[in-house]
Amino acid sequence: MLSHDMFTALLWFAGVAALINVTPGLDTMLVLRTSVAHGRTGGRAAALGILAGCLAWGAATAVGLTALLTASRVAFDALRIGGAGYLVWLGCSALWQARRRPAGDATDAGTAVAPAPAPAAAPAPTSARQARWAAFRAGVGTNLLNPKAGIFYMSLIPQFVPHGAPVFRTTLLLTAVDVLELALWYWIVTTTAAALGERVRRPSFRRRMEQVSGVAFLGFAANLLLAERA
């Protein structure tokens, strides 16, 4: 049974975390871009990777490991530079995909193109699994290689631990609340992208989305390189 203080702390934390979670940022951009490029299942695979990273950061906060990010300049810089490098790779990959002319996109040429013959067989399930696995890895990587995520958990969660409450269990409980809210938000993002249907599957829209995502990832990388410890 939750005490009155714990219940109040959970409500306040849920409200603050919700405002932060729905603010457009790197993770939401990754889920949206993956949903457009690989469909709802791909977007949700990326979301699962992000949620796994959040759980890892929450567990690290519960045992005090995230304090290393503010106590050790070397640890912070190593994670910051590694994360920025990964974001640069994601950004360049997105821009490269945008430069490639999608098959069947005849709008730029201004001429009609005969429809391509139907494929003889459906795509191999292995390819779909590989795409989902790659999306999951991207979600984990963008989250765990971002020291700001660790500092977020370290700086925010302790403020909502009631006096006298067990720190370890309360930190894990607050982390669970944050992860559940994020799961709901990413479900909304992926479902919305799927509901748009053919509009987001148009080659021209997907190319534009890759361009926007690429520039955004490079911007996040620059921001991370310029970040200072809290």
Tab-separated table of C-alpha atoms in Angstrom:
chain	number	residue	atom	x	y	z
A	1	MET	CA	0.000	0.000	0.000
A	2	LEU	CA	1.418	3.362	-1.014
A	3	SER	CA	1.692	6.032	1.616
A	4	HIS	CA	0.138	9.448	1.056
A	5	ASP	CA	3.569	11.011	0.517
A	6	MET	CA	4.569	8.349	-2.005
A	7	PHE	CA	1.294	8.644	-3.905
A	8	THR	CA	1.656	12.431	-4.070
A	9	ALA	CA	5.273	12.129	-5.243
A	10	LEU	CA	4.243	9.697	-7.980
A	11	LEU	CA	1.518	12.059	-9.216
A	12	TRP	CA	3.864	15.045	-9.328
A	13	PHE	CA	6.590	13.033	-11.037
A	14	ALA	CA	4.140	11.633	-13.590
A	15	GLY	CA	3.044	15.152	-14.508
A	16	VAL	CA	6.551	16.553	-14.836
A	17	ALA	CA	7.834	13.508	-16.737
A	18	ALA	CA	4.872	13.633	-19.132
A	19	LEU	CA	5.658	17.235	-20.078
A	20	ILE	CA	9.288	16.316	-20.713
A	21	ASN	CA	8.488	13.115	-22.623
A	22	VAL	CA	6.147	14.734	-25.164
A	23	THR	CA	8.609	17.550	-25.888
A	24	PRO	CA	10.065	16.864	-29.370
A	25	GLY	CA	13.595	15.542	-29.077
A	26	LEU	CA	16.093	12.997	-30.331
A	27	ASP	CA	14.211	9.875	-29.238
A	28	THR	CA	10.872	10.987	-30.668
A	29	MET	CA	12.580	11.950	-33.930
A	30	LEU	CA	14.158	8.500	-34.156
A	31	VAL	CA	10.826	6.717	-33.559
A	32	LEU	CA	9.030	8.915	-36.103
A	33	ARG	CA	11.723	8.523	-38.755
A	34	THR	CA	11.854	4.746	-38.277
A	35	SER	CA	8.055	4.512	-38.436
A	36	VAL	CA	8.045	6.343	-41.763
A	37	ALA	CA	10.931	4.313	-43.192
A	38	HIS	CA	10.040	0.854	-41.870
A	39	GLY	CA	6.414	1.007	-40.782
A	40	ARG	CA	4.762	0.738	-37.400
A	41	THR	CA	6.629	-2.403	-36.343
A	42	GLY	CA	9.969	-0.756	-37.107
A	43	GLY	CA	9.022	2.349	-35.146
A	44	ARG	CA	7.937	0.268	-32.180
A	45	ALA	CA	11.168	-1.723	-32.321
A	46	ALA	CA	13.098	1.547	-32.078
A	47	ALA	CA	10.829	2.598	-29.205
A	48	LEU	CA	11.534	-0.671	-27.372
A	49	GLY	CA	15.252	0.017	-27.712
A	50	ILE	CA	14.818	3.475	-26.219
A	51	LEU	CA	12.732	2.078	-23.365
A	52	ALA	CA	15.414	-0.536	-22.678
A	53	GLY	CA	17.962	2.272	-22.467
A	54	CYS	CA	15.731	4.193	-20.056
A	55	LEU	CA	15.404	1.132	-17.832
A	56	ALA	CA	19.188	0.791	-17.828
A	57	TRP	CA	19.635	4.461	-16.867
A	58	GLY	CA	17.016	4.092	-14.132
A	59	ALA	CA	18.751	1.028	-12.697
A	60	ALA	CA	22.108	2.828	-12.854
A	61	THR	CA	20.572	5.769	-10.987
A	62	ALA	CA	19.177	3.439	-8.333
A	63	VAL	CA	22.654	2.102	-7.556
A	64	GLY	CA	24.365	5.479	-7.911
A	65	LEU	CA	26.337	4.821	-11.117
A	66	THR	CA	25.008	7.882	-12.948
A	67	ALA	CA	26.785	10.102	-10.410
A	68	LEU	CA	29.964	9.214	-12.318
A	69	LEU	CA	28.775	11.390	-15.201
A	70	THR	CA	28.993	14.520	-13.081
A	71	ALA	CA	31.890	13.406	-10.870
A	72	SER	CA	34.164	12.243	-13.687
A	73	ARG	CA	34.987	14.520	-16.591
A	74	VAL	CA	36.579	11.613	-18.469
A	75	ALA	CA	33.447	9.436	-18.191
A	76	PHE	CA	31.181	12.264	-19.296
A	77	ASP	CA	33.388	13.253	-22.241
A	78	ALA	CA	33.850	9.664	-23.402
A	79	LEU	CA	30.098	9.061	-23.467
A	80	ARG	CA	29.415	12.502	-24.966
A	81	ILE	CA	31.894	12.071	-27.837
A	82	GLY	CA	30.790	8.492	-28.487
A	83	GLY	CA	27.142	9.556	-28.569
A	84	ALA	CA	27.864	12.490	-30.876
A	85	GLY	CA	29.785	10.230	-33.239
A	86	TYR	CA	26.878	7.792	-33.361
A	87	LEU	CA	24.445	10.628	-34.111
A	88	VAL	CA	26.688	11.897	-36.904
A	89	TRP	CA	26.621	8.404	-38.403
A	90	LEU	CA	22.810	8.302	-38.152
A	91	GLY	CA	22.520	11.779	-39.681
A	92	CYS	CA	24.842	11.031	-42.593
A	93	SER	CA	23.062	7.725	-43.211
A	94	ALA	CA	19.694	9.494	-43.346
A	95	LEU	CA	20.995	12.152	-45.738
A	96	TRP	CA	22.538	9.460	-47.941
A	97	GLN	CA	19.218	7.621	-48.047
A	98	ALA	CA	17.517	10.890	-49.014
A	99	ARG	CA	19.908	11.330	-51.964
A	100	ARG	CA	19.093	7.900	-53.342
A	101	ARG	CA	16.230	8.044	-55.810
A	102	PRO	CA	13.473	5.761	-54.511
A	103	ALA	CA	12.179	3.193	-56.962
A	104	GLY	CA	8.870	4.166	-58.496
A	105	ASP	CA	9.196	7.896	-57.724
A	106	ALA	CA	8.287	9.442	-61.033
A	107	THR	CA	7.234	12.852	-59.779
A	108	ASP	CA	10.643	14.419	-60.336
A	109	ALA	CA	10.870	13.271	-63.932
A	110	GLY	CA	7.399	14.551	-64.760
A	111	THR	CA	6.596	11.497	-66.858
A	112	ALA	CA	4.405	8.530	-66.258
A	113	VAL	CA	6.088	5.286	-65.456
A	114	ALA	CA	4.503	1.919	-65.975
A	115	PRO	CA	3.743	0.141	-62.739
A	116	ALA	CA	6.312	-2.409	-61.733
A	117	PRO	CA	5.264	-6.038	-61.945
A	118	ALA	CA	4.146	-7.659	-58.741
A	119	PRO	CA	6.927	-9.454	-56.899
A	120	ALA	CA	6.962	-13.192	-57.192
A	121	ALA	CA	7.227	-13.685	-53.463
A	122	ALA	CA	6.818	-11.729	-50.261
A	123	PRO	CA	9.931	-10.272	-48.616
A	124	ALA	CA	11.822	-12.806	-46.571
A	125	PRO	CA	10.872	-12.796	-42.882
A	126	THR	CA	14.577	-12.700	-42.067
A	127	SER	CA	14.882	-9.254	-43.692
A	128	ALA	CA	11.969	-7.939	-41.634
A	129	ARG	CA	13.514	-9.321	-38.459
A	130	GLN	CA	16.852	-7.757	-39.338
A	131	ALA	CA	15.184	-4.392	-39.914
A	132	ARG	CA	13.427	-4.578	-36.539
A	133	TRP	CA	16.634	-5.628	-34.829
A	134	ALA	CA	18.519	-2.735	-36.443
A	135	ALA	CA	15.792	-0.323	-35.293
A	136	PHE	CA	16.002	-1.724	-31.761
A	137	ARG	CA	19.790	-1.312	-31.719
A	138	ALA	CA	19.441	2.278	-32.951
A	139	GLY	CA	17.017	3.018	-30.096
A	140	VAL	CA	19.345	1.526	-27.496
A	141	GLY	CA	22.373	3.296	-28.956
A	142	THR	CA	20.871	6.787	-29.144
A	143	ASN	CA	19.662	6.501	-25.553
A	144	LEU	CA	22.612	4.860	-23.812
A	145	LEU	CA	25.203	6.957	-25.653
A	146	ASN	CA	23.511	10.178	-24.557
A	147	PRO	CA	24.926	11.330	-21.195
A	148	LYS	CA	22.076	13.839	-20.909
A	149	ALA	CA	19.701	10.911	-20.450
A	150	GLY	CA	21.718	9.712	-17.466
A	151	ILE	CA	21.938	13.195	-15.982
A	152	PHE	CA	18.174	13.590	-16.473
A	153	TYR	CA	17.492	10.527	-14.339
A	154	MET	CA	20.117	11.440	-11.777
A	155	SER	CA	18.928	15.030	-11.355
A	156	LEU	CA	15.152	14.605	-11.617
A	157	ILE	CA	14.226	11.346	-9.905
A	158	PRO	CA	15.905	12.014	-6.518
A	159	GLN	CA	13.817	15.179	-6.156
A	160	PHE	CA	10.663	13.056	-6.005
A	161	VAL	CA	11.857	10.430	-3.513
A	162	PRO	CA	9.915	11.126	-0.281
A	163	HIS	CA	11.908	11.581	2.901
A	164	GLY	CA	12.486	8.246	4.585
A	165	ALA	CA	11.424	6.183	1.564
A	166	PRO	CA	13.712	3.377	0.353
A	167	VAL	CA	15.793	5.052	-2.354
A	168	PHE	CA	16.476	1.967	-4.469
A	169	ARG	CA	12.885	0.755	-4.734
A	170	THR	CA	11.452	4.250	-5.114
A	171	THR	CA	13.907	5.079	-7.921
A	172	LEU	CA	12.910	1.920	-9.783
A	173	LEU	CA	9.220	2.743	-9.246
A	174	LEU	CA	9.641	6.254	-10.653
A	175	THR	CA	11.635	4.845	-13.568
A	176	ALA	CA	8.775	2.449	-14.296
A	177	VAL	CA	6.331	5.369	-14.347
A	178	ASP	CA	8.535	7.240	-16.812
A	179	VAL	CA	8.945	4.184	-19.057
A	180	LEU	CA	5.181	3.533	-19.102
A	181	GLU	CA	4.537	7.139	-20.113
A	182	LEU	CA	7.152	6.922	-22.845
A	183	ALA	CA	5.657	3.658	-24.104
A	184	LEU	CA	2.255	5.336	-24.397
A	185	TRP	CA	3.751	8.344	-26.188
A	186	TYR	CA	5.660	6.215	-28.681
A	187	TRP	CA	2.536	4.130	-29.293
A	188	ILE	CA	0.746	7.368	-30.215
A	189	VAL	CA	3.617	8.431	-32.519
A	190	THR	CA	3.831	5.089	-34.340
A	191	THR	CA	0.049	4.725	-34.583
A	192	THR	CA	-0.292	8.235	-35.994
A	193	ALA	CA	2.391	7.539	-38.593
A	194	ALA	CA	0.587	4.320	-39.550
A	195	ALA	CA	-2.785	6.090	-39.713
A	196	LEU	CA	-1.404	8.531	-42.264
A	197	GLY	CA	-0.944	5.491	-44.479
A	198	GLU	CA	-0.048	6.196	-48.069
A	199	ARG	CA	0.882	9.810	-47.393
A	200	VAL	CA	3.921	8.866	-45.306
A	201	ARG	CA	4.809	6.030	-47.677
A	202	ARG	CA	5.133	8.314	-50.687
A	203	PRO	CA	8.751	8.309	-51.906
A	204	SER	CA	8.807	12.136	-51.908
A	205	PHE	CA	7.582	12.301	-48.291
A	206	ARG	CA	10.021	9.628	-47.152
A	207	ARG	CA	12.878	11.441	-48.881
A	208	ARG	CA	11.915	14.698	-47.181
A	209	MET	CA	11.642	12.917	-43.833
A	210	GLU	CA	15.137	11.479	-44.276
A	211	GLN	CA	16.458	14.975	-45.048
A	212	VAL	CA	14.817	16.499	-41.971
A	213	SER	CA	15.939	13.586	-39.784
A	214	GLY	CA	19.502	13.771	-41.068
A	215	VAL	CA	19.799	17.484	-40.344
A	216	ALA	CA	18.146	16.984	-36.935
A	217	PHE	CA	20.522	14.158	-35.958
A	218	LEU	CA	23.520	16.279	-36.960
A	219	GLY	CA	22.090	19.161	-34.900
A	220	PHE	CA	21.667	16.880	-31.875
A	221	ALA	CA	25.249	15.702	-32.358
A	222	ALA	CA	26.551	19.274	-32.360
A	223	ASN	CA	24.492	20.067	-29.276
A	224	LEU	CA	25.889	17.012	-27.511
A	225	LEU	CA	29.476	17.949	-28.403
A	226	LEU	CA	28.923	21.405	-26.888
A	227	ALA	CA	27.231	20.032	-23.763
A	228	GLU	CA	28.726	20.615	-20.366
A	229	ARG	CA	28.225	18.628	-17.200
A	230	ALA	CA	25.369	19.783	-14.977
